[in-house]
Coordinates of C-alpha atoms in Angstrom, one line a residue:
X15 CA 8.2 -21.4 -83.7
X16 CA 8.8 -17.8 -83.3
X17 CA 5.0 -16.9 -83.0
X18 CA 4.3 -19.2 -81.1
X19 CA 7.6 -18.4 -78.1
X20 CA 6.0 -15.0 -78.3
X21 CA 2.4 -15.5 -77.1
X22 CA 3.5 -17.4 -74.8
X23 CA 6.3 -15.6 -73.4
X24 CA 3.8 -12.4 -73.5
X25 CA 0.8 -14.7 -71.8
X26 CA 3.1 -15.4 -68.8
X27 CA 4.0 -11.9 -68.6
X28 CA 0.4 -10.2 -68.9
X29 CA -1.0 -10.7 -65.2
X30 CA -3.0 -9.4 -62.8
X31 CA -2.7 -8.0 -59.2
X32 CA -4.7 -7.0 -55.8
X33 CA -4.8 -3.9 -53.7
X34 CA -4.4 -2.3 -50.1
X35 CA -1.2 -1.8 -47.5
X36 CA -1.2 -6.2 -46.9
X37 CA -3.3 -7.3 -49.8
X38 CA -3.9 -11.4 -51.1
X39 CA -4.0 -10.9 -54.6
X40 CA -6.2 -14.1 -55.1
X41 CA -9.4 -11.9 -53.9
X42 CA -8.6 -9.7 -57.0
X43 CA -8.1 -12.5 -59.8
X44 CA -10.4 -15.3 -58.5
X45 CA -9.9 -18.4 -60.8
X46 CA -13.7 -20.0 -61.0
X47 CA -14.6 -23.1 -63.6
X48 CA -16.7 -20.7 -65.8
X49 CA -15.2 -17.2 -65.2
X50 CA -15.0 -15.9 -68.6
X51 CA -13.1 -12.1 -69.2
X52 CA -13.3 -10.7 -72.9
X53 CA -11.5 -8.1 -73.6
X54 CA -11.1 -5.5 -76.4
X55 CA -8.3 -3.5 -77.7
X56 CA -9.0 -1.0 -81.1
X57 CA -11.6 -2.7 -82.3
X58 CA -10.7 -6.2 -81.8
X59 CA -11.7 -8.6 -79.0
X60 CA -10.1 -11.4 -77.0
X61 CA -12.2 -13.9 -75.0
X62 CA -10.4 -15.8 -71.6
X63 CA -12.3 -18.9 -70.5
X64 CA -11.5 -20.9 -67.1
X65 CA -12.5 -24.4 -69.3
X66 CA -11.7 -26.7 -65.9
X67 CA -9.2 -28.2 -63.7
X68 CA -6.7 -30.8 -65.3
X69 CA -4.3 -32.2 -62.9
X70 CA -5.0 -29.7 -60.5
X71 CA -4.5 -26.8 -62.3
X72 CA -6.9 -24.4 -64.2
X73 CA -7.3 -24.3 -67.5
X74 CA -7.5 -20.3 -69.0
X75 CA -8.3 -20.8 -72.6
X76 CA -8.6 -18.3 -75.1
X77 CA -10.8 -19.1 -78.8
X78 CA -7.9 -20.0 -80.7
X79 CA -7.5 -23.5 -78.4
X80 CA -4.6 -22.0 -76.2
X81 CA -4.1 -23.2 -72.9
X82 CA -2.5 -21.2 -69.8
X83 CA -2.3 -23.8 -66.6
X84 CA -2.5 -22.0 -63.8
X85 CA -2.3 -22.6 -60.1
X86 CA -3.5 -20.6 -56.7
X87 CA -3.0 -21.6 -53.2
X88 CA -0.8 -20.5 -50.4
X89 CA 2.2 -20.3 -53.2
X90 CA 0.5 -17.5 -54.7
X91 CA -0.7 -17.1 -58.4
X92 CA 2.0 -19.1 -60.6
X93 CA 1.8 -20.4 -63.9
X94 CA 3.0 -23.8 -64.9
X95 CA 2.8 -24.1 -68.8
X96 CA 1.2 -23.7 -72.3
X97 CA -0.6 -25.3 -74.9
X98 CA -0.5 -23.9 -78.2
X99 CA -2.1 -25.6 -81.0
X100 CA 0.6 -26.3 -83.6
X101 CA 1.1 -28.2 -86.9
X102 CA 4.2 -30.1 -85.1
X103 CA 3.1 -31.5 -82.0
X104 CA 6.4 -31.5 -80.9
X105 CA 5.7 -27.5 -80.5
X106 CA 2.6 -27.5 -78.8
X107 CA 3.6 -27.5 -75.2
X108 CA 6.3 -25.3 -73.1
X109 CA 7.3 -25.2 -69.6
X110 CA 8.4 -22.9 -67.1
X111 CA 10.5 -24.7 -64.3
X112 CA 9.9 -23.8 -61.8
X113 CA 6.5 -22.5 -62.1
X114 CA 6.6 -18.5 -62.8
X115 CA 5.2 -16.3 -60.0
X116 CA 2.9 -13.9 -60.9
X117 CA 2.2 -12.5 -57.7
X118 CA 2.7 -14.4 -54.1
X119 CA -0.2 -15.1 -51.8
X120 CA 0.1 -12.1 -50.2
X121 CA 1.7 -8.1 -51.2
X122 CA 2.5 -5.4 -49.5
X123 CA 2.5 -1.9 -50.8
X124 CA 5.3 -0.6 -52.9
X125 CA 7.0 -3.5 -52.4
X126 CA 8.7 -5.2 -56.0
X127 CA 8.2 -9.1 -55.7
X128 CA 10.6 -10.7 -58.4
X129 CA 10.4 -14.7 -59.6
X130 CA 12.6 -16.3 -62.3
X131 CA 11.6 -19.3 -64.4
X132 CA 13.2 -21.0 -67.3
X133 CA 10.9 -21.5 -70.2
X134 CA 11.3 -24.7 -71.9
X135 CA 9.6 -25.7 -75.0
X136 CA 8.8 -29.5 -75.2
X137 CA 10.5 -30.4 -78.8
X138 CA 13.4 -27.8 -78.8
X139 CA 15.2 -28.8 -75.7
X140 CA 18.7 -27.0 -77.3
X141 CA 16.2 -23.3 -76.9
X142 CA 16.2 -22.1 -73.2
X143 CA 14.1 -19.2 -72.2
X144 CA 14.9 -17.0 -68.9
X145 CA 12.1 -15.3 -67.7
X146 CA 12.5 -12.6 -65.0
X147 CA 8.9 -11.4 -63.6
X148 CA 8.7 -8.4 -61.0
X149 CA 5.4 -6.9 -59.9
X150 CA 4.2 -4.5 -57.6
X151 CA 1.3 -3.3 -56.2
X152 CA 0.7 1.0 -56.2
X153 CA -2.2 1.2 -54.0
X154 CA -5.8 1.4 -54.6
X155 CA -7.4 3.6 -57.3
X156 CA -11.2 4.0 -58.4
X157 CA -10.8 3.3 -62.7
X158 CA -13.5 3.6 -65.1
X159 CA -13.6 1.2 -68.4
X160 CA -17.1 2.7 -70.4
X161 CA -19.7 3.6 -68.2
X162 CA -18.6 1.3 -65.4
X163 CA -16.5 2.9 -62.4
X164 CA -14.6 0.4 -60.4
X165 CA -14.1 1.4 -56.7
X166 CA -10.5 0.7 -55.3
X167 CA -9.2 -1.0 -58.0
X168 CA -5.7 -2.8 -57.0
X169 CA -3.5 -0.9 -59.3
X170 CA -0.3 -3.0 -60.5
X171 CA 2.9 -2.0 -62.1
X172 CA 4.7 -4.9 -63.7
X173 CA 7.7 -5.2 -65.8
X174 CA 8.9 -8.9 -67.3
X175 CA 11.8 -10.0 -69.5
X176 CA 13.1 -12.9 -71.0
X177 CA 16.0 -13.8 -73.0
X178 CA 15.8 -16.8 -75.5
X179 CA 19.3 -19.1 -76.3
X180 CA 20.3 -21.5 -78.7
X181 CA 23.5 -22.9 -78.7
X182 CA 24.5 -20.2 -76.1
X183 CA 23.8 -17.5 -78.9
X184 CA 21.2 -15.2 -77.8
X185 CA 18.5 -15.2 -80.2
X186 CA 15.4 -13.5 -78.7
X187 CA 14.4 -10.4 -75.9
X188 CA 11.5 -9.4 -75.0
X189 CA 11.0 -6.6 -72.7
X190 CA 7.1 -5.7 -71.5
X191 CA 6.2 -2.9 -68.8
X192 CA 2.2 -3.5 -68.0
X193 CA -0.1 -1.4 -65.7
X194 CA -3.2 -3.2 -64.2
X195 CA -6.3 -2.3 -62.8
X196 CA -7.5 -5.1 -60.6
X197 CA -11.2 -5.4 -59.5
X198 CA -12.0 -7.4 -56.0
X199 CA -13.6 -10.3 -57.2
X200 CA -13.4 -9.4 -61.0
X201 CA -9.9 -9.6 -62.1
X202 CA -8.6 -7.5 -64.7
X203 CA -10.8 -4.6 -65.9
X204 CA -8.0 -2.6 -68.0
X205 CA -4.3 -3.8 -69.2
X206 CA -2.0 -1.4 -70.5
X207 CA 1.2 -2.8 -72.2
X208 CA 4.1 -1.3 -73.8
X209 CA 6.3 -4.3 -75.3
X210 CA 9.6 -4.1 -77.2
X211 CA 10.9 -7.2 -79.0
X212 CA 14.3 -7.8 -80.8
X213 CA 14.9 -11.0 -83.0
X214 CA 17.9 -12.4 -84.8
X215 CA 16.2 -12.4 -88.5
X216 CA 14.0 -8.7 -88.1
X217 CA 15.8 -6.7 -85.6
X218 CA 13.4 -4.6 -83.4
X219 CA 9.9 -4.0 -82.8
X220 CA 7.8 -2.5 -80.3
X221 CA 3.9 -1.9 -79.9
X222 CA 1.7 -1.0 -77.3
X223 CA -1.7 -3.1 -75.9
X224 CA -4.5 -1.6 -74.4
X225 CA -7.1 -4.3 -73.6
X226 CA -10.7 -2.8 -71.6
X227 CA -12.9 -5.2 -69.9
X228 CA -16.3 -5.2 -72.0
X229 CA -18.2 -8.4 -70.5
X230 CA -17.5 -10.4 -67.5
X231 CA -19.1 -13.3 -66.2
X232 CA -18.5 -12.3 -62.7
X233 CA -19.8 -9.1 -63.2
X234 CA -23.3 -8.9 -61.1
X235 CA -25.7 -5.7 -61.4
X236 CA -27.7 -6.2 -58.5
X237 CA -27.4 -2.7 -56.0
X238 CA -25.5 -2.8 -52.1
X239 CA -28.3 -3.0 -49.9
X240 CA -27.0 0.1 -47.2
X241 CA -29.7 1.2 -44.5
X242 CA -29.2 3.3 -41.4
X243 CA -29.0 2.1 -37.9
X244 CA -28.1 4.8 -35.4
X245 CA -29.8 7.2 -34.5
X246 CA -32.7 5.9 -36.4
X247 CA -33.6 3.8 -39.0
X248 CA -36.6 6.0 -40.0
X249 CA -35.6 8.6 -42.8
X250 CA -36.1 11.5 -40.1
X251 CA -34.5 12.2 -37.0
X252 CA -34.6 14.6 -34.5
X253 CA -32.3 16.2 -31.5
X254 CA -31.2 18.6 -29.6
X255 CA -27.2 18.1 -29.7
X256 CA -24.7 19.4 -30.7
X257 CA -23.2 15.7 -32.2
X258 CA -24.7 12.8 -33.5
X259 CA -22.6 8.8 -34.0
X260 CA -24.3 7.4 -37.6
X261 CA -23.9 4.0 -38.1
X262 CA -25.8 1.4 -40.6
X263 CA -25.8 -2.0 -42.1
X264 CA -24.4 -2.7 -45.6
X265 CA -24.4 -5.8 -47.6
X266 CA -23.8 -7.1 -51.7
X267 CA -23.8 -9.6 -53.7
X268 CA -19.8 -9.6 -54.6
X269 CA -18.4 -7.5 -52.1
X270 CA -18.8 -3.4 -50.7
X271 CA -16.0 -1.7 -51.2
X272 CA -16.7 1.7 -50.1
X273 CA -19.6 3.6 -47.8
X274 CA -19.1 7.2 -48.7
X275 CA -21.2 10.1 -46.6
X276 CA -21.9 14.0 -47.6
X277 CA -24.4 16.4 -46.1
X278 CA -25.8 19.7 -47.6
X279 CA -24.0 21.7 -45.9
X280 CA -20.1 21.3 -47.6
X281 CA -19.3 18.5 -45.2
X282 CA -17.9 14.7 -46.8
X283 CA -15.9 11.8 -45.7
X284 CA -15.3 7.7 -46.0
X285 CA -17.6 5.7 -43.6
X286 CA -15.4 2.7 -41.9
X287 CA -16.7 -0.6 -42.4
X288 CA -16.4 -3.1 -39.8
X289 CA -19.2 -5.6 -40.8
X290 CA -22.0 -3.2 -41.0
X291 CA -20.3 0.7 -41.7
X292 CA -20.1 4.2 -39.4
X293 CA -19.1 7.4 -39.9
X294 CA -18.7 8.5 -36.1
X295 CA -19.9 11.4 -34.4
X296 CA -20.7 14.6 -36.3
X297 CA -21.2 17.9 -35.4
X298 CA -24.6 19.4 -36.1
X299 CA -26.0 22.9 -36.9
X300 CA -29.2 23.9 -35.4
X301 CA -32.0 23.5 -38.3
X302 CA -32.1 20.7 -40.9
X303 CA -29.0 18.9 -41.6
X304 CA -29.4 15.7 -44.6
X305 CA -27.2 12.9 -44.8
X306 CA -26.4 11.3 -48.3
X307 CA -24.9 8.1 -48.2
X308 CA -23.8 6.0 -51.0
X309 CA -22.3 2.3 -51.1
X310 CA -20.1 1.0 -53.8
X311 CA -19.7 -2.8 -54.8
X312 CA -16.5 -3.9 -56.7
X313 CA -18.6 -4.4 -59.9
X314 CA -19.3 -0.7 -59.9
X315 CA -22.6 -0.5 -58.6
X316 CA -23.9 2.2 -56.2
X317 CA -26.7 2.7 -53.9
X318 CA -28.0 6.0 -52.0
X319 CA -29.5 6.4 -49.2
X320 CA -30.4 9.7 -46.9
X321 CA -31.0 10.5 -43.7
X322 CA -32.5 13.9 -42.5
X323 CA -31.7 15.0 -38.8
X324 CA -33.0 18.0 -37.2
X325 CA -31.3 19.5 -34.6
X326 CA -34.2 21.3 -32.7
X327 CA -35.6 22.3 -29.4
X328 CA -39.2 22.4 -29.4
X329 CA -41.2 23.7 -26.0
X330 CA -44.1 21.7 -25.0
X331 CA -46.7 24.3 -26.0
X332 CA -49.7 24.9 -23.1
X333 CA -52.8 22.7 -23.2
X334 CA -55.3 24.5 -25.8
X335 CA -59.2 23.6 -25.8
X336 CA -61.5 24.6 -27.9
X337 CA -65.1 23.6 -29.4
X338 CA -65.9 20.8 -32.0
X339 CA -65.9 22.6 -35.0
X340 CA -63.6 25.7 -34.4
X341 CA -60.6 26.9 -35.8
X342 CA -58.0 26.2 -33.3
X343 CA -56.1 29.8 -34.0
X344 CA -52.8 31.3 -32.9
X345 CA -51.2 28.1 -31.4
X346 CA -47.4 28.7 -31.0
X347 CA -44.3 26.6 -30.8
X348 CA -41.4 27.7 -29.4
X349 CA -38.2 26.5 -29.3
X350 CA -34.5 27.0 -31.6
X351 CA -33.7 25.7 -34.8
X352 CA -37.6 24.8 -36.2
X353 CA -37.7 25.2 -39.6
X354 CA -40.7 25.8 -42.4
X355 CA -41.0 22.1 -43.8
X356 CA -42.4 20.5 -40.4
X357 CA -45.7 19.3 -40.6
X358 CA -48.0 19.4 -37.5
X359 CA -50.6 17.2 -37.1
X360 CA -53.4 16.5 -34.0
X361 CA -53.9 12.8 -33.7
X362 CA -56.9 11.6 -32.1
X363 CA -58.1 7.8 -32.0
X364 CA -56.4 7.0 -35.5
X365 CA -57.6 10.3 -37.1
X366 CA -55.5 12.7 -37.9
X367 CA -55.8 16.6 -38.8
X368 CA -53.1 18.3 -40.5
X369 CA -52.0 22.0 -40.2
X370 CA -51.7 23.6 -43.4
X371 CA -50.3 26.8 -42.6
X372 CA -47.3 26.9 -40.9
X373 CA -45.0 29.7 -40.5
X374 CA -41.1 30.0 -39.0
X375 CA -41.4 33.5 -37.4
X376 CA -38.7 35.5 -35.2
X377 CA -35.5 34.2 -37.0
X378 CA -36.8 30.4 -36.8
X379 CA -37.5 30.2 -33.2
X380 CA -41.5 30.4 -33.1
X381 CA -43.7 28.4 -35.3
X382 CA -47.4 29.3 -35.3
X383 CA -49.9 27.7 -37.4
X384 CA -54.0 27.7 -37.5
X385 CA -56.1 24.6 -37.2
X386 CA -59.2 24.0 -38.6
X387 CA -61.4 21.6 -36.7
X388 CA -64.3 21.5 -38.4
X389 CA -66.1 17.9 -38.4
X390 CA -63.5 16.7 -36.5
X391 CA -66.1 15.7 -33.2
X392 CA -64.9 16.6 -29.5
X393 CA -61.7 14.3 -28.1
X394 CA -58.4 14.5 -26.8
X395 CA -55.5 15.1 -28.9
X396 CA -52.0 14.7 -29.7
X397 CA -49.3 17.1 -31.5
X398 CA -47.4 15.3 -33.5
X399 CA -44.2 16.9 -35.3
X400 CA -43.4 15.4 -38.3
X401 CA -41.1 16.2 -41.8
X402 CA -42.0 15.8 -45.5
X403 CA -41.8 11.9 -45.7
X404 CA -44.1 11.3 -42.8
X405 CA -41.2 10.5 -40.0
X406 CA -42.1 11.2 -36.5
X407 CA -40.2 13.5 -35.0
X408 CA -41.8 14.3 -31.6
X409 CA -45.1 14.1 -29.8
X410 CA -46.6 16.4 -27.0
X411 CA -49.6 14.1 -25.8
X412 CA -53.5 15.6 -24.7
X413 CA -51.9 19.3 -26.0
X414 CA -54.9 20.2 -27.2
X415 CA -58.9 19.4 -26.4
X416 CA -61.7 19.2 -28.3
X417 CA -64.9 19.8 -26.4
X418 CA -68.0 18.9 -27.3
X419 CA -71.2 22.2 -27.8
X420 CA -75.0 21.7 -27.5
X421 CA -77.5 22.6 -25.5
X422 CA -77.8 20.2 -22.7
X423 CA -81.4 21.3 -21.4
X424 CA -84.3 23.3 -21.8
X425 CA -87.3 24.1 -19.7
X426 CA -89.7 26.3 -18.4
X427 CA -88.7 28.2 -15.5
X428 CA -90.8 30.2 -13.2
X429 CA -93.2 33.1 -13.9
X430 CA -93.0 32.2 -17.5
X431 CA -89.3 32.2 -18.0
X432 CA -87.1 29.5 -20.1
X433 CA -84.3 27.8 -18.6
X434 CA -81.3 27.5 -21.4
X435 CA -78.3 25.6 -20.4
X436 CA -75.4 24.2 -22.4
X437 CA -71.8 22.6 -22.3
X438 CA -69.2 25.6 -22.1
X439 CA -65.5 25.8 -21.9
X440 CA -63.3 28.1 -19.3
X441 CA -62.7 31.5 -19.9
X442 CA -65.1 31.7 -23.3
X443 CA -67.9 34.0 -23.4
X444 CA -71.3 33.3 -25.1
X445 CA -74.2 34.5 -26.7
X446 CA -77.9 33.6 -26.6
X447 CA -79.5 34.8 -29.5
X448 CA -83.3 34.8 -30.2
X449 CA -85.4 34.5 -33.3
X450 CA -89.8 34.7 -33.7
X451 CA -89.4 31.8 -36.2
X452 CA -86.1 29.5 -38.1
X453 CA -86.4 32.3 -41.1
X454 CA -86.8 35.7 -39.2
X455 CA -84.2 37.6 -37.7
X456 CA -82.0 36.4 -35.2
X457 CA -81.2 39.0 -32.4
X458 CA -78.6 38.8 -29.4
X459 CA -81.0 39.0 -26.4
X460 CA -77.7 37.9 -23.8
X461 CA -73.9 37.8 -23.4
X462 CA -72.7 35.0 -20.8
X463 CA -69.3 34.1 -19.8
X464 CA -68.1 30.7 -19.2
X465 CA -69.4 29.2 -15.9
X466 CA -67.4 26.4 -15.8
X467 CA -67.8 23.0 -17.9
X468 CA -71.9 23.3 -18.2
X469 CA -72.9 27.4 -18.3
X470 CA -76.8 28.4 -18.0
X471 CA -78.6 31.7 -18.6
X472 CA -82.7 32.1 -17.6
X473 CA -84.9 34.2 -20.4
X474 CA -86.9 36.7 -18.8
X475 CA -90.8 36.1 -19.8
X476 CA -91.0 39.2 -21.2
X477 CA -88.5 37.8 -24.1
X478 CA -89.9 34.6 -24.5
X479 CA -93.2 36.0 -24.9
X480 CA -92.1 37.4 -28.5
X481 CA -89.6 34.2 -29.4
X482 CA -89.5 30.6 -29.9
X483 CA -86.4 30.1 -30.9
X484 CA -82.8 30.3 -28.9
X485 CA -79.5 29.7 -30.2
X486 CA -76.1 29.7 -28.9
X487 CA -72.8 31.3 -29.7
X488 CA -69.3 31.0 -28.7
X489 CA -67.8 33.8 -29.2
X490 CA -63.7 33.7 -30.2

């Protein structure tokens, strides 16, 4: 009889709470057909089972065959009775009347909630049982059991005593002060229990429990799903203030607990969440600034996300032209904050160049590159800014020009002369060079500056007597 009292007196008394300043405990212990909690304590293990509903209570079942009945609605968490299996069936059930309170539908913080039952056992009727229950919740607290850290935990400090009678004698105390980590949506992931017993036949005893969630049926491993919003949901961004409001979308399979936020430059802080999450506006350096954001579910799972924002000013640079085929040299960029990782690429009809050699000159406020253009064909182009994972960060469209260079005729002019004409580009200089055949040596017979979009030059016939063959060179 004695063992049986006990476990059941201690069951009652073992519970589990919820967190935050108004909290319903029932989102931190939900009672599912199916949950199963094992636990483990030194070595050993103890497995909880909701079996099922009988007359409209659950049924928390542990491998042994004992039954907790257990009830949550608007009354809060409260338990009702116990089976234990027993030789004397007379000894198998006990009552509390009225049902014990664990914890009432709803908690405020620091607050003590107290309930009083009388345990009754069903075949001794002359033993009464007064249970006292207080619990209070301590406030929220990230707790790791093994290699799992649960965020915002509902921390619980409980203390339960009970005093058995018989014949108005007291017989039995029990005194138990418990600390609980309660997980939103997962129950209890650690109970710590310091319990001292006194007895008419052995006198006094104590020992303490430590019981560490190691397998949980609610537990789900799937990661938050956390994406940015505002300013972008590209991986890059770019702008010229001083400020910037970030603000996302989160989502999980149990429930987000958490949207934390750090940048590389010392900054930190706690995202609100209000369906989706945002951190506000935040003040920006001038350079490269990246975000990392990470979301925590209440089975312990994180995901990371980050977001790179450049604070720059960058100059339209002036329109540049050059030939089909040509280095395009010397371009510059100016502007404040531009930094050595930016990428610059000319974009023309779905083809794109890259530059390959950028360099942040003049304490980060000019960026100058070369461009080869070789094979590239004439066109119009645009400058497109971007960072290391390809975001866009700015475009200056037709910058640069492409024109195309051949000879566009060739005759016979008068007295013997040749007519040489070809497609030229403003302010460029060229040279007509002359050769007896493809093989021989080439000689510069002419130097002709740019006339425009189309430039000519007539070879005397004392020149063409000794050549017959003309090229023609731009010069830088």
């Amino acid at each position: 009889m004695r063992t049986s009292l006990e476990i059941a007196i201690c069951l009652a008394l073992l519970s589990s709470v919820c967190a935050q300043d108004r909290i319903h405990p029932a989102d931190y212990y939900p009672l599912l057909i199916g949950a199963e909690w094992e636990y483990e304590d030194t070595g050993t293990t103890a497995t909880e089972t909701i079996t099922g509903i009988e007359e409209g209570l659950f049924v928390l079942e542990d491998p042994d065959g004992m039954k907790t009945y257990l009830s949550s609605d608007t009354e809060g968490m409260r338990v009702h009775k116990f089976y234990v299996p027993d030789q004397d069936p007379d000894l198998e059930w006990s009552y509390f009347d009225p049902p014990l309170t664990r914890y009432p539908y709803e908690m405020e913080l620091g607050i003590e909630y107290e309930s009083r039952s009388l345990l009754v056992f069903e075949g001794l009727w002359d033993v009464e049982t007064f249970v006292v229950y207080k619990a209070k919740f301590q406030g929220f607290e990230d707790h790791k059991v093994g290699d799992r850290t649960y965020p915002l935990c509902a921390k619980m400090a409980i203390r339960d005593t009970s005093r058995s009678v018989f014949l108005e004698q007291t017989i039995m105390t029990t005194s138990t002060e418990t600390t609980e980590w309660l997980a939103w949506g997962v129950g209890a992931v650690e109970k710590q229990s310091h319990i001292v017993s006194w007895d008419i036949i052995n006198g006094n005893s104590e020992e303490s429990i430590d019981l560490r969630l190691i397998r949980c049926s609610l537990l789900e491993e799937n990661l938050p799903i956390v994406s940015f919003a505002s300013p972008t949901a590209d991986p890059a961004y770019m702008t010229d203030a001083s400020s910037v409001f970030i603000s996302g979308d989160v989502s999980d399979d149990s429930q987000v607990m958490r949207v934390t936020w750090e940048d590389d430059k010392g900054n930190n802080g706690l995202a609100t969440l209000n369906g989706g999450w945002e951190i506000g506006d935040v003040a920006l350096e001038w350079g490269k600034t990246a975000f990392n954001l990470s979301a925590w579910d209440s089975c312990g799972n994180v995901a990371a996300e980050v977001l790179t924002i450049y604070r720059m000013t960058i100059n339209e640079p002036p329109h540049n032209c050059c030939h089909e085929g040509e280095t395009l040299g010397a371009v510059q960029l100016s502007g404040q904050g531009l930094v050595e990782d930016l990428v610059v690429e000319l974009t023309c009809n779905e083809k794109a160049i890259c530059a390959t050699n950028l360099q942040v000159m003049e304490g980060g406020t000019v960026l100058q590159f070369d461009m080869d253009l070789k094979n590239s064909g004439a066109g119009t182009w645009d400058m497109v800014i971007r960072e290391a994972s390809q975001s866009e960060l700015v475009r200056f469209a037709n910058c640069v020009e492409t024109a195309p260079f051949c000879i566009t005729e060739m005759r016979e002019a008068e007295i013997a002369a040749i007519f040489l004409s070809w497609t030229s580009l403003p302010d460029r200089n060229y040279e007509v060079w002359s050769a007896a055949d493809l093989g021989g040596q080439w000689d510069v017979i002419a130097t002709v500056p740019s006339q425009g979009s189309n430039t000519s030059q007539e070879v005397s016939p004392t020149e063409v007597s000794t050549c017959n063959f003309f090229r023609i060179r731009a010069l830088p």
